[in-house]
Amino acid sequence: MCLRAGLACLVLSSCWVISAGAQDATVRGFITDASDGQPLQGVNVAVIDQTGILRGDVTDDDGFFIVVRLAPGQYTLRASFIGYVTVTDTLVLEPDDTHRVRFSMEPGIEMGEEILIEADREGGATAAAGLQTVRPRDIDMVPTTDVSGDLVSYLATMPGVVSIGDRGGQVFIRGGEPSHNLSLLDGMYLYQPFHILGFYSAFSSDILRNADIYAGAFSSKFSGRMSSVIDVHTRNGNSQEMRRTISLAPFVSMGLLEGPIKKGTMSFLLSARASTIERVATRYIGQPLPYTFGDFFGKLHTIISDSHQFSVSAIRTYDRGTLEQNVANPEQIRWNNTAYGLRYLIAPPTLPILGEVLFSVSELLMELGPVGEPVRSTAIDGFNLAVNVTNFGRRTQVDWGFFLRAPRLDAELGGLYQNLAFTSDRILSTGAYFEPEVGLTEQIDLRAGVVVQFLGDQGVHAEPRLRMMYDRGSHEFSIAGGIYRQEAVGLNDRRDATNIFTAWAGSPTGNLPRAIHALVGYQFAPRPWLRVSAESFYKRLSSLFVSEWTAFPRFTTNLQEASGRVLGMDLRIEVQKPRLYAFVNYGLSSVEYRAMQETLPVWFGTDEVRYRPPHDRRHQLNALASIALGKFDVSFRWNVGSGLPYSQIRGFDGFVLMDGPTDVRHEPGQARVIYDQPYRGVLPTYHRLDISVERQFQYRDDSFITLQAGLINAYDQANVFALDIFTARRNDQLPLVPTAGIKFEF
């Protein structure tokens, strides 16, 4: 009650509340799937008066729609969605009336013309201005080692996304480091959401409702990261009947239980995955795969009334493994994510607004070295409170809110970074954002906003954001940009591809990492089944922190400040027909870092070094096709990527540490590598073909068995994962891997 009253008072006291005009009426409500109670996103809702004039909206992630500023009178409400029976109702609206509805749509096929309502809310099915919305059906078309899909498999098909390979849990989006990505699950922060085996993340398609992937130029609602946002929303449990899902596969197995606590209004969902790769897949692949990982997820959702909903989510992930296969004493890396969160959704009965309150607590613990005696460790934990409100007008929408974050950062690095003193720090970040969207014309929408945040010793910072869409029917143009800052930094030593340990620390005072984003996009749909798109992007990076260039790579180093820039273009052709879905995309990208340090003139005769960081993949091509052949679904994915940079060597010498009286005639010292200029070498081109075949059987009215078989790296290409410059030995990605799986749904 206190939370509800507090949010209502906040809305009423705000000078930015956009209320309906005097005597005008409003229709708003929620639409769900009658079979399982899930919110339906993308439903076309039309409100038609007696003269045939049509107004409408499209439901959002929560199945919410609203139509404001309607004259009192009689209307016909019609809700239509492909694959569902159309719903029609008669409304009589009184002056100053807010008519609330909640109804469910039955799955089925109904002949007739669908009424389409144009809506420009972010999160639509199309990709525009750096945003792409992904749903489980998109993920499940990508061949993988499991009968269920995973979001990271789809991310790997996006042209601006670079992964270091089949292992490592690292994703780079349009030139940014993994620590520059903001990863959210139901509003909860996940600091390391990807598992140690590159096919898996914390985002299984079995629990997903959708995911919004902002590759850049994201809106004012998001702050605290400088590269990208992965905003994942999970589905609610089935509120109509108890359902169970079990899947078995050589790499990972899963169990899921969901059902109603109170039918129609309260539901739960529990999911658990555990790797079987060490015990099963290792035996037939023919090489050791020392990886253990898994995750547990739970959610409770309840509908309090037509205006209020509440949910609680929790997740825990764990990872353990050794990335280096061909060294004498490989180091084990481990990490755990834990997060708990709640979400309160409110649509006040008399105001044209939708608000949410998010509160979560998140923790990451990462260690490198023997269990119980790690060589390095890092931890980050803290809470996040956010209030997000949307005010709806006829041609105007205003998003605004405030937030409070307080992560605590800790690291023990065993001398890895010699010039930093790591302490346990808590960073207090508080601020607010305001972002109105205005329909300038029937074809042009402008969204301009600003985030203002206070960061303690770092002072107050303002980050403007801009997004504009120009829709000409089959042609759509978009531009977007903004300034982005990051209060916490993830410190990595990228000189070794297998070094994925990330230490979290606060940004040095006065040196907040900052990025300036700009992008321009164009989409063209010459046919209903064909879409062509192009997007160019630019990022200017400053106050980055990278490893200093040194001849002693494996033991200690210093950190240095650097700047950078990212340039690129993504091209995509997409075909969608009843029995065929396919796309081809190509990404061209150039990332350059620029660093200065005192020792550079000694090594290279210059005080500045410009180099390609090791995640700079210049060219990347992805082709995916999913075809329905009779009762079988066949999917192909082919990926080609130009070689990643690596550092070559000039030679070796001996090193004797003079920490006391030393007889250099008898002290052998240690071998030391002497690097050439950073990242001047290029690894071979990467390419791989994955294939999967699925068949679903129905053995009762509501029970199904899905069989899956496939090949990962179908033509057994030997792709390099990492090159050990000390021994010239290479670690390769996974070889040809046959896969098979079975899923029971009942």
XYZ file of C-alpha atoms in Angstrom:
746
model
C 0.000 0.000 0.000
C 2.849 2.399 0.800
C 4.497 1.699 -2.553
C 1.229 2.250 -4.422
C 0.454 5.463 -2.564
C 3.983 6.770 -3.020
C 3.947 6.303 -6.763
C 0.483 7.820 -7.069
C 1.550 10.885 -5.064
C 4.666 11.227 -7.210
C 2.609 11.207 -10.390
C 0.021 13.656 -9.085
C 2.639 16.094 -7.851
C 4.654 16.069 -11.077
C 4.318 19.126 -13.249
C 4.829 16.946 -16.294
C 1.689 14.889 -15.958
C -0.142 14.860 -19.286
C -3.810 14.329 -18.520
C -6.717 13.982 -20.864
C -8.524 17.185 -21.792
C -11.703 18.231 -19.998
C -14.704 16.053 -20.902
C -12.504 13.669 -22.908
C -12.578 9.928 -22.264
C -9.847 7.283 -22.231
C -9.808 3.554 -22.997
C -6.969 1.475 -21.619
C -6.353 -2.094 -20.560
C -4.319 -5.281 -20.666
C -4.590 -8.158 -23.154
C -3.388 -11.694 -22.437
C -3.292 -15.095 -24.104
C -6.296 -17.143 -22.979
C -4.329 -20.399 -23.090
C -1.609 -19.493 -20.563
C -2.239 -15.945 -19.295
C 0.874 -14.460 -20.937
C 0.740 -10.762 -21.953
C 0.334 -10.356 -25.711
C 2.669 -7.818 -27.283
C 1.876 -6.308 -30.683
C -1.925 -6.681 -30.602
C -3.619 -4.084 -32.823
C -6.337 -2.356 -30.785
C -8.764 -0.191 -32.794
C -11.377 2.134 -31.318
C -13.935 3.062 -34.019
C -16.655 5.671 -33.619
C -20.063 5.580 -35.359
C -18.791 7.583 -38.330
C -16.019 5.059 -38.991
C -13.126 7.220 -37.728
C -10.467 4.940 -36.316
C -8.049 5.525 -33.422
C -5.882 2.913 -31.853
C -2.744 1.607 -30.230
C -0.503 -1.470 -30.165
C 0.060 -3.404 -26.934
C 3.484 -3.197 -25.292
C 5.564 -5.837 -23.457
C 2.981 -6.054 -20.675
C 0.043 -6.333 -23.064
C -0.924 -2.745 -22.175
C -2.681 -0.324 -24.534
C -4.192 3.118 -24.119
C -6.216 5.444 -26.370
C -6.701 8.968 -24.981
C -8.734 12.087 -25.796
C -11.841 10.353 -27.105
C -15.085 12.316 -27.334
C -17.914 10.857 -25.211
C -20.148 8.493 -27.144
C -20.481 4.956 -28.453
C -17.508 3.077 -29.916
C -16.550 -0.328 -31.213
C -13.360 -1.785 -29.766
C -11.618 -4.357 -31.932
C -8.445 -6.264 -31.002
C -6.710 -8.331 -33.689
C -3.496 -10.325 -33.736
C -2.198 -12.856 -36.231
C -2.868 -16.377 -34.949
C -5.648 -15.305 -32.546
C -9.397 -14.917 -32.785
C -10.349 -11.253 -33.145
C -12.169 -9.720 -30.165
C -14.923 -7.117 -30.676
C -16.783 -5.166 -27.997
C -19.107 -2.157 -27.772
C -18.147 0.727 -25.492
C -20.208 3.656 -24.242
C -17.896 6.372 -22.924
C -19.063 9.079 -20.567
C -17.387 12.497 -20.131
C -14.144 12.249 -18.098
C -14.488 8.473 -18.183
C -11.491 6.124 -18.064
C -12.789 2.826 -19.367
C -10.669 -0.070 -18.122
C -10.700 -3.426 -19.869
C -8.879 -6.702 -19.393
C -9.535 -9.562 -21.739
C -7.906 -12.669 -23.155
C -7.573 -13.674 -26.791
C -8.073 -17.262 -27.875
C -5.425 -18.818 -30.132
C -6.879 -19.741 -33.501
C -7.216 -18.705 -37.119
C -9.964 -16.348 -38.179
C -10.460 -15.307 -41.767
C -10.860 -11.630 -42.400
C -8.912 -8.440 -42.764
C -6.736 -7.356 -39.886
C -6.910 -3.689 -38.900
C -3.376 -2.311 -38.527
C -2.640 0.553 -36.159
C 0.566 2.495 -36.657
C 2.509 2.863 -33.409
C 6.012 4.125 -32.801
C 6.845 2.822 -29.368
C 10.292 1.362 -28.994
C 10.368 -2.384 -28.777
C 8.532 -3.196 -32.001
C 9.432 -6.239 -34.039
C 11.583 -4.306 -36.503
C 15.171 -3.181 -36.003
C 15.777 0.559 -36.150
C 18.233 3.138 -34.793
C 20.451 0.608 -33.036
C 17.574 -1.361 -31.470
C 16.553 -4.900 -32.284
C 13.831 -6.795 -30.421
C 14.368 -10.553 -30.196
C 11.741 -13.128 -29.233
C 11.986 -16.838 -28.427
C 10.827 -17.836 -31.912
C 13.782 -15.883 -33.376
C 16.254 -17.528 -30.996
C 14.991 -21.065 -31.608
C 15.767 -20.826 -35.335
C 19.523 -20.598 -34.676
C 21.253 -24.028 -34.644
C 22.900 -24.748 -31.302
C 24.069 -27.629 -29.129
C 20.781 -27.806 -27.218
C 17.195 -28.602 -28.153
C 16.275 -25.241 -26.566
C 17.681 -21.952 -27.799
C 19.709 -19.326 -25.970
C 19.866 -15.570 -26.514
C 23.645 -15.585 -26.923
C 23.259 -17.780 -30.029
C 21.133 -15.096 -31.649
C 23.474 -12.313 -30.513
C 26.285 -14.073 -32.364
C 24.353 -13.681 -35.638
C 24.192 -9.881 -35.309
C 26.825 -8.135 -37.443
C 28.100 -5.742 -34.764
C 28.636 -8.477 -32.151
C 32.000 -10.210 -31.716
C 32.605 -13.248 -29.510
C 36.062 -14.560 -28.673
C 34.849 -18.047 -29.506
C 33.177 -21.191 -28.257
C 34.474 -20.616 -24.747
C 35.088 -17.634 -22.523
C 31.771 -15.912 -21.903
C 32.822 -12.642 -23.552
C 30.679 -10.559 -25.944
C 31.830 -7.315 -27.590
C 29.141 -5.092 -29.127
C 30.142 -2.473 -31.702
C 33.629 -1.973 -30.356
C 32.803 -1.885 -26.646
C 34.357 -4.083 -23.977
C 32.143 -6.674 -22.200
C 32.144 -4.470 -19.092
C 30.673 -1.642 -21.225
C 27.480 -3.663 -21.800
C 24.505 -3.162 -19.490
C 22.788 -6.532 -19.012
C 19.385 -6.556 -17.317
C 17.034 -9.429 -16.515
C 13.634 -8.166 -15.347
C 15.432 -4.991 -14.256
C 18.093 -6.922 -12.277
C 21.766 -6.220 -13.039
C 23.775 -9.221 -14.253
C 27.473 -8.341 -14.394
C 28.645 -11.542 -16.139
C 25.546 -13.023 -17.829
C 27.325 -15.316 -20.309
C 28.456 -18.802 -19.423
C 31.990 -20.097 -19.856
C 30.922 -22.134 -22.893
C 30.058 -19.604 -25.587
C 26.789 -21.298 -26.632
C 25.013 -20.412 -23.376
C 24.009 -17.460 -21.228
C 21.639 -16.785 -18.343
C 18.970 -16.050 -20.981
C 17.461 -19.364 -22.077
C 14.653 -19.038 -24.618
C 12.481 -21.219 -22.350
C 12.097 -18.372 -19.838
C 12.231 -15.375 -22.210
C 9.355 -13.166 -23.274
C 11.561 -10.846 -25.345
C 14.893 -9.029 -25.293
C 15.645 -5.502 -26.488
C 19.198 -5.265 -27.828
C 20.485 -1.700 -28.102
C 23.775 -1.867 -30.014
C 24.201 1.853 -29.426
C 22.481 5.227 -29.021
C 20.105 3.843 -26.375
C 17.442 5.982 -24.715
C 17.573 8.044 -21.516
C 15.959 5.278 -19.472
C 19.320 3.487 -19.373
C 22.480 4.889 -17.808
C 25.717 3.739 -16.222
C 27.164 1.981 -19.302
C 28.843 3.430 -22.379
C 28.403 0.876 -25.176
C 25.187 -1.170 -25.313
C 22.155 -2.491 -23.448
C 20.776 -6.039 -23.306
C 17.356 -5.610 -21.672
C 15.761 -9.033 -21.158
C 12.198 -9.645 -19.981
C 11.071 -13.055 -18.780
C 7.632 -14.489 -19.273
C 5.213 -15.119 -16.441
C 4.338 -18.613 -15.385
C 1.279 -20.274 -16.883
C -1.708 -18.959 -14.905
C -4.203 -21.472 -16.351
C -2.686 -24.921 -15.863
C 0.367 -26.743 -14.519
C 3.053 -27.328 -17.188
C 6.361 -29.186 -17.097
C 9.284 -29.118 -19.516
C 12.303 -31.434 -19.455
C 15.112 -31.410 -22.021
C 18.145 -33.692 -22.268
C 21.235 -33.046 -24.414
C 24.976 -33.872 -24.291
C 25.989 -30.294 -23.416
C 23.246 -29.174 -21.021
C 19.974 -30.450 -19.577
C 17.035 -28.456 -18.273
C 13.913 -28.748 -16.156
C 11.085 -26.218 -15.933
C 7.933 -26.165 -13.819
C 5.212 -23.502 -14.039
C 1.594 -23.142 -13.105
C -1.128 -21.218 -11.294
C -1.151 -20.506 -7.576
C -4.494 -18.786 -7.992
C -5.899 -19.513 -11.422
C -5.957 -16.500 -13.714
C -4.294 -14.082 -11.309
C -1.216 -15.608 -9.653
C 1.425 -17.885 -11.195
C 4.963 -19.185 -10.663
C 7.818 -20.299 -12.920
C 10.901 -22.303 -11.863
C 13.738 -23.243 -14.217
C 17.084 -25.004 -13.731
C 19.853 -25.889 -16.195
C 23.006 -27.887 -15.561
C 25.878 -28.684 -17.907
C 26.580 -32.286 -18.838
C 29.497 -31.507 -21.145
C 32.246 -32.806 -18.814
C 30.469 -36.119 -18.264
C 28.888 -36.731 -21.680
C 30.120 -34.576 -24.558
C 33.821 -34.966 -23.706
C 33.587 -38.706 -24.407
C 32.596 -38.408 -28.049
C 34.260 -35.120 -29.038
C 37.675 -36.589 -28.357
C 39.161 -33.718 -26.346
C 38.843 -32.543 -22.748
C 36.100 -29.987 -22.100
C 36.649 -29.038 -18.433
C 33.604 -26.821 -18.032
C 30.854 -26.849 -15.448
C 28.067 -24.282 -15.527
C 24.371 -23.827 -14.894
C 21.666 -21.474 -13.706
C 18.528 -21.392 -11.573
C 15.655 -18.972 -12.163
C 12.369 -18.370 -10.375
C 9.508 -15.911 -10.801
C 6.251 -15.200 -9.003
C 3.686 -12.968 -10.729
C 0.328 -11.744 -9.482
C -2.425 -9.528 -10.895
C -3.680 -7.468 -7.974
C -6.401 -5.643 -9.923
C -7.094 -4.084 -13.329
C -4.564 -1.384 -12.426
C -1.871 -3.157 -10.417
C 0.527 -6.066 -10.994
C 3.431 -7.346 -8.959
C 6.269 -9.807 -9.646
C 9.348 -11.151 -7.862
C 12.293 -12.697 -9.765
C 15.513 -14.408 -8.677
C 18.444 -15.930 -10.543
C 21.719 -17.632 -9.713
C 24.369 -18.697 -12.225
C 27.630 -20.571 -11.718
C 30.635 -21.252 -13.971
C 33.896 -23.121 -13.528
C 36.469 -24.145 -16.101
C 39.896 -23.993 -17.658
C 40.259 -22.203 -20.981
C 43.877 -23.069 -21.809
C 44.166 -26.670 -22.961
C 47.842 -26.958 -23.964
C 49.745 -25.553 -20.983
C 51.406 -27.361 -18.090
C 49.577 -25.631 -15.225
C 46.336 -24.131 -16.516
C 44.498 -21.729 -14.230
C 40.870 -22.337 -13.337
C 38.416 -19.459 -13.493
C 35.140 -19.346 -11.566
C 32.267 -16.924 -11.245
C 28.793 -16.745 -9.729
C 25.952 -14.285 -10.358
C 23.163 -13.855 -7.828
C 20.273 -11.407 -8.200
C 16.869 -10.807 -6.615
C 14.352 -8.260 -7.795
C 10.772 -7.073 -7.628
C 8.637 -5.140 -10.080
C 5.454 -3.239 -9.305
C 3.371 -2.124 -12.304
C 0.623 0.481 -11.927
C -1.858 2.029 -14.343
C -3.797 4.554 -12.188
C -7.558 4.376 -12.835
C -8.022 8.081 -13.592
C -4.716 9.110 -15.202
C -3.325 8.305 -18.681
C -0.035 6.961 -17.357
C 1.795 3.676 -16.852
C 4.387 3.412 -14.096
C 6.734 0.793 -12.728
C 8.920 0.505 -9.654
C 11.981 -1.754 -9.891
C 14.143 -2.796 -6.961
C 16.897 -5.397 -7.132
C 20.034 -6.622 -5.387
C 22.828 -8.135 -7.515
C 26.187 -9.767 -6.799
C 29.082 -11.128 -8.854
C 32.049 -13.062 -7.455
C 34.890 -14.039 -9.826
C 38.079 -15.932 -8.944
C 41.152 -17.108 -10.825
C 43.419 -19.841 -9.466
C 43.101 -22.881 -7.205
C 39.871 -23.363 -5.261
C 40.233 -21.817 -1.809
C 43.488 -20.045 -2.728
C 42.683 -17.809 -5.703
C 45.482 -15.827 -7.307
C 43.024 -13.047 -8.132
C 39.459 -12.319 -7.104
C 36.932 -9.572 -7.627
C 33.438 -8.896 -6.345
C 30.723 -6.407 -7.128
C 27.430 -6.169 -5.297
C 24.805 -3.545 -4.710
C 21.206 -2.504 -5.114
C 19.302 -0.706 -7.847
C 16.092 1.283 -7.394
C 14.335 2.738 -10.425
C 10.975 4.406 -10.986
C 9.851 4.673 -14.633
C 6.713 6.533 -15.698
C 5.140 7.076 -19.119
C 2.556 9.828 -19.667
C 0.386 9.314 -22.759
C -1.058 12.068 -24.940
C -2.717 11.926 -28.323
C 0.462 12.689 -30.270
C 2.887 13.002 -27.375
C 4.417 10.515 -24.985
C 6.673 11.480 -22.101
C 8.969 8.991 -20.390
C 10.531 10.103 -17.125
C 11.804 8.658 -13.893
C 14.585 8.524 -11.352
C 17.075 5.967 -10.076
C 19.429 5.175 -7.216
C 22.327 2.724 -7.524
C 24.963 1.816 -4.951
C 27.359 -0.902 -6.163
C 30.248 -1.939 -3.913
C 33.465 -2.938 -5.713
C 36.265 -5.082 -4.352
C 39.325 -6.748 -5.912
C 42.388 -8.738 -4.849
C 44.727 -8.986 -7.838
C 48.042 -10.290 -6.546
C 50.074 -7.495 -8.116
C 48.503 -7.701 -11.564
C 48.043 -3.919 -11.774
C 51.065 -2.386 -10.042
C 50.014 1.253 -10.253
C 46.573 0.850 -8.645
C 45.678 0.476 -4.982
C 42.439 -1.518 -4.858
C 40.095 -0.883 -1.958
C 36.514 -1.806 -1.209
C 34.495 1.150 -2.494
C 30.786 1.836 -2.749
C 29.728 4.142 -5.579
C 26.545 6.098 -5.006
C 24.846 7.083 -8.253
C 21.527 8.874 -8.239
C 19.729 10.821 -10.923
C 16.695 11.340 -13.093
C 15.781 11.311 -16.763
C 13.194 13.048 -18.894
C 12.468 12.041 -22.495
C 9.407 13.270 -24.414
C 8.411 11.792 -27.775
C 6.546 14.127 -30.108
C 4.836 13.328 -33.385
C 5.989 16.327 -35.424
C 3.974 15.142 -38.417
C 2.164 11.954 -39.408
C 5.537 10.642 -40.611
C 8.147 12.134 -38.265
C 8.587 11.254 -34.603
C 11.184 12.963 -32.455
C 12.393 11.657 -29.109
C 14.829 13.923 -27.243
C 15.877 13.374 -23.663
C 18.490 13.904 -21.006
C 19.865 11.953 -18.050
C 21.206 13.936 -15.109
C 23.108 11.972 -12.504
C 25.094 12.751 -9.361
C 28.164 10.590 -8.757
C 29.574 11.785 -5.442
C 33.195 12.922 -5.918
C 32.701 12.789 -9.690
C 30.104 15.588 -9.522
C 26.950 16.081 -11.589
C 26.811 15.013 -15.230
C 24.195 15.539 -17.925
C 23.886 13.152 -20.871
C 21.667 14.293 -23.753
C 20.027 11.674 -26.022
C 18.261 12.009 -29.388
C 16.278 9.647 -31.626
C 14.231 10.549 -34.709
C 12.205 8.324 -37.066
C 10.903 9.267 -40.497
C 8.386 6.738 -41.842
C 7.460 6.864 -45.529
C 5.487 3.615 -45.693
C 7.883 1.107 -47.234
C 10.812 3.427 -46.453
C 11.976 4.277 -42.949
C 14.850 6.559 -41.971
C 16.297 6.929 -38.472
C 18.991 8.868 -36.683
C 20.084 8.590 -33.067
C 22.881 9.711 -30.805
C 23.896 10.726 -27.333
C 26.552 10.969 -24.654
C 27.135 8.037 -22.299
C 29.257 7.680 -19.151
C 30.236 4.797 -16.917
C 30.900 5.084 -13.180
C 32.398 1.589 -12.692
C 35.056 0.109 -14.958
C 35.954 -3.488 -15.712
C 39.728 -3.953 -15.931
C 41.063 -6.620 -18.295
C 44.427 -7.743 -19.592
C 43.521 -8.414 -23.218
C 47.034 -9.399 -24.320
C 46.150 -13.063 -23.843
C 42.954 -14.252 -25.556
C 42.282 -16.794 -22.804
C 42.489 -14.160 -20.066
C 38.844 -13.320 -19.378
C 39.250 -12.300 -15.743
C 37.625 -8.882 -15.195
C 38.344 -6.785 -12.116
C 35.747 -4.159 -11.214
C 36.818 -0.780 -9.827
C 35.531 2.746 -9.549
C 36.599 5.234 -12.198
C 39.452 7.535 -11.087
C 38.179 10.935 -9.998
C 37.795 13.258 -12.951
C 38.241 10.467 -15.507
C 34.838 8.917 -16.092
C 34.892 6.714 -19.212
C 32.752 8.437 -21.833
C 31.366 7.615 -25.257
C 29.669 9.733 -27.899
C 27.332 7.734 -30.172
C 25.918 8.653 -33.556
C 24.109 6.438 -36.046
C 22.022 6.709 -39.202
C 19.711 3.951 -40.408
C 17.515 3.108 -43.377
C 14.973 0.318 -43.942
C 13.172 -0.565 -47.141
C 10.372 -3.118 -47.540
C 9.755 -3.505 -51.300
C 7.536 -6.560 -50.637
C 5.587 -7.687 -47.573
C 7.968 -10.630 -47.238
C 11.235 -8.782 -47.939
C 13.076 -6.179 -45.876
C 16.433 -4.529 -46.562
C 18.206 -2.383 -43.980
C 21.467 -0.499 -43.554
C 22.865 1.274 -40.522
C 26.113 3.192 -40.100
C 27.485 4.028 -36.668
C 30.231 5.987 -34.948
C 31.478 5.972 -31.358
C 34.085 8.269 -29.855
C 35.576 6.744 -26.675
C 37.583 8.540 -24.014
C 39.062 7.763 -20.581
C 39.384 4.068 -21.312
C 41.725 2.039 -19.121
C 43.895 -0.586 -20.829
C 46.967 -2.612 -19.948
C 50.265 -0.821 -20.382
C 52.534 -2.120 -23.100
C 55.245 -4.188 -21.391
C 57.622 -7.049 -22.163
C 56.432 -9.039 -19.131
C 52.913 -10.094 -20.169
C 52.099 -12.972 -17.877
C 52.784 -11.531 -14.458
C 52.384 -7.847 -13.705
C 51.485 -4.711 -15.577
C 50.279 -1.147 -15.164
C 47.078 0.452 -16.306
C 47.095 3.429 -18.628
C 44.440 5.755 -19.941
C 43.467 5.485 -23.588
C 40.983 6.858 -26.077
C 39.415 5.272 -29.126
C 36.948 5.420 -31.957
C 34.626 2.933 -33.630
C 33.350 3.201 -37.202
C 31.136 0.729 -38.988
C 28.167 -0.245 -41.085
C 25.665 -3.104 -40.837
C 23.760 -4.388 -43.888
C 20.882 -6.867 -43.701
C 18.502 -8.610 -46.110
C 15.598 -10.479 -44.507
C 13.031 -12.808 -46.060
C 9.944 -13.983 -44.192
C 7.476 -16.372 -45.806
C 5.090 -18.957 -44.340
C 7.575 -21.836 -44.597
C 10.840 -19.922 -44.890
C 12.659 -17.403 -42.764
C 16.129 -16.280 -43.806
C 18.507 -13.388 -43.492
C 21.987 -12.426 -44.588
C 23.816 -9.663 -42.803
C 27.253 -8.153 -43.238
C 29.115 -6.035 -40.735
C 32.040 -3.748 -41.511
C 33.750 -2.340 -38.442
C 36.975 -0.567 -37.512
C 38.053 -0.076 -33.897
C 41.154 1.899 -32.970
C 42.616 2.615 -29.532
C 45.183 5.319 -28.856
C 47.355 5.167 -25.734
C 50.317 7.102 -24.366
C 52.943 5.918 -21.869
C 56.439 6.880 -20.785
C 58.165 3.692 -21.932
C 56.978 3.823 -25.538
C 59.881 5.977 -26.807
C 62.291 3.351 -25.440
C 60.557 0.524 -27.276
C 59.276 2.110 -30.457
C 60.631 5.675 -30.631
C 57.206 7.298 -30.170
C 55.203 8.510 -27.175
C 51.870 7.321 -28.600
C 50.690 3.979 -29.881
C 47.642 3.450 -32.096
C 46.415 -0.106 -32.405
C 43.489 -2.371 -33.160
C 42.253 -3.974 -29.919
C 42.008 -7.781 -30.003
C 38.219 -7.736 -30.539
C 38.377 -5.672 -33.746
C 36.808 -7.944 -36.358
C 36.777 -5.891 -39.556
C 34.461 -8.075 -41.641
C 31.695 -10.390 -40.510
C 29.082 -12.246 -42.533
C 26.151 -14.213 -41.113
C 23.618 -16.200 -43.096
C 20.702 -17.991 -41.459
C 17.834 -19.968 -42.969
C 15.017 -21.831 -41.251
C 12.890 -23.987 -43.547
C 9.797 -26.066 -42.856
C 10.160 -29.295 -44.855
C 7.037 -31.326 -44.274
C 6.938 -31.999 -40.549
C 10.619 -31.144 -40.065
C 12.173 -27.758 -39.261
C 15.648 -27.438 -40.753
C 17.981 -24.571 -39.837
C 21.352 -23.522 -41.254
C 23.716 -20.871 -39.971
C 26.980 -19.936 -41.666
C 29.330 -17.435 -40.068
C 32.478 -15.905 -41.598
C 34.684 -13.447 -39.727
C 37.997 -11.885 -40.670
C 40.923 -12.653 -38.384
C 41.267 -10.957 -35.024
C 44.432 -8.999 -34.154
C 47.151 -10.484 -31.971
C 50.593 -9.337 -30.867
C 53.648 -10.747 -32.572
C 57.024 -11.091 -30.889
C 60.476 -9.759 -31.700
C 62.336 -12.326 -29.648
C 63.189 -13.571 -26.159
C 65.757 -12.693 -23.516
C 66.522 -13.599 -19.930
C 65.270 -11.640 -16.938
C 66.818 -11.654 -13.461
C 64.925 -9.900 -10.671
C 67.522 -7.856 -8.722
C 65.683 -7.736 -5.369
C 68.847 -8.291 -3.321
C 72.432 -9.546 -3.682
C 72.291 -11.787 -6.765
C 75.056 -13.709 -8.509
C 74.021 -13.341 -12.138
C 76.690 -15.890 -13.166
C 74.704 -18.663 -11.500
C 71.134 -17.285 -11.409
C 69.364 -18.565 -14.578
C 66.526 -16.031 -14.352
C 63.345 -16.355 -16.338
C 62.627 -16.287 -20.033
C 60.984 -13.072 -21.130
C 59.160 -12.342 -24.343
C 59.844 -9.132 -26.242
C 56.739 -7.990 -28.082
C 56.570 -6.174 -31.367
C 54.169 -3.210 -31.610
C 50.723 -4.153 -30.252
C 48.294 -6.213 -32.284
C 50.051 -5.923 -35.631
C 49.469 -9.595 -36.458
C 46.162 -11.021 -37.705
C 44.858 -14.511 -36.984
C 43.348 -16.616 -39.789
C 39.793 -16.058 -40.986
C 37.093 -17.727 -38.897
C 34.242 -19.610 -40.577
C 31.777 -22.249 -39.416
C 28.580 -23.942 -40.583
C 25.976 -25.171 -38.083
C 22.972 -27.331 -39.006
C 20.011 -28.568 -36.989
C 16.855 -30.599 -37.712
C 13.824 -30.710 -35.413
C 10.607 -32.687 -35.365
C 7.781 -32.205 -32.880
C 5.309 -34.972 -31.993
C 2.009 -34.473 -30.188
C 1.122 -37.487 -28.080
C -1.786 -36.006 -26.109
C -3.945 -32.937 -26.561
C -1.548 -30.796 -24.576
C 1.701 -32.795 -24.549
C 4.605 -32.713 -26.985
C 7.940 -34.362 -27.647
C 10.587 -32.492 -29.654
C 13.547 -34.335 -31.159
C 16.592 -32.413 -32.347
C 19.770 -33.454 -34.152
C 22.481 -31.365 -35.710
C 26.090 -30.607 -36.472
C 28.139 -27.765 -35.016
C 31.099 -26.855 -37.244
C 29.688 -29.186 -39.877
C 32.762 -29.279 -42.150
C 35.217 -29.499 -39.224
C 37.012 -26.199 -39.759
C 40.051 -25.731 -37.496
C 39.381 -22.216 -36.181
C 41.937 -20.630 -33.861
C 40.801 -19.777 -30.345
C 44.140 -18.556 -28.971
C 47.814 -18.644 -29.951
C 50.423 -19.215 -27.247
C 53.237 -16.940 -28.366
C 55.682 -18.583 -25.934
C 55.414 -22.027 -27.539
C 53.725 -21.192 -30.873
C 51.064 -23.748 -29.952
C 47.484 -22.953 -30.876
C 44.262 -23.663 -29.048
C 41.462 -24.299 -31.508
C 37.741 -23.799 -31.243
C 35.527 -26.880 -31.014
C 35.848 -29.382 -33.868
C 32.940 -31.076 -35.646
C 30.369 -31.709 -32.904
C 27.319 -33.932 -33.519
C 24.411 -32.861 -31.325
C 21.138 -34.441 -30.324
C 18.449 -33.605 -27.823
C 14.967 -34.424 -26.670
C 12.415 -32.198 -24.976
C 9.234 -33.243 -23.170
C 6.437 -30.704 -22.622
C 3.417 -31.886 -20.659
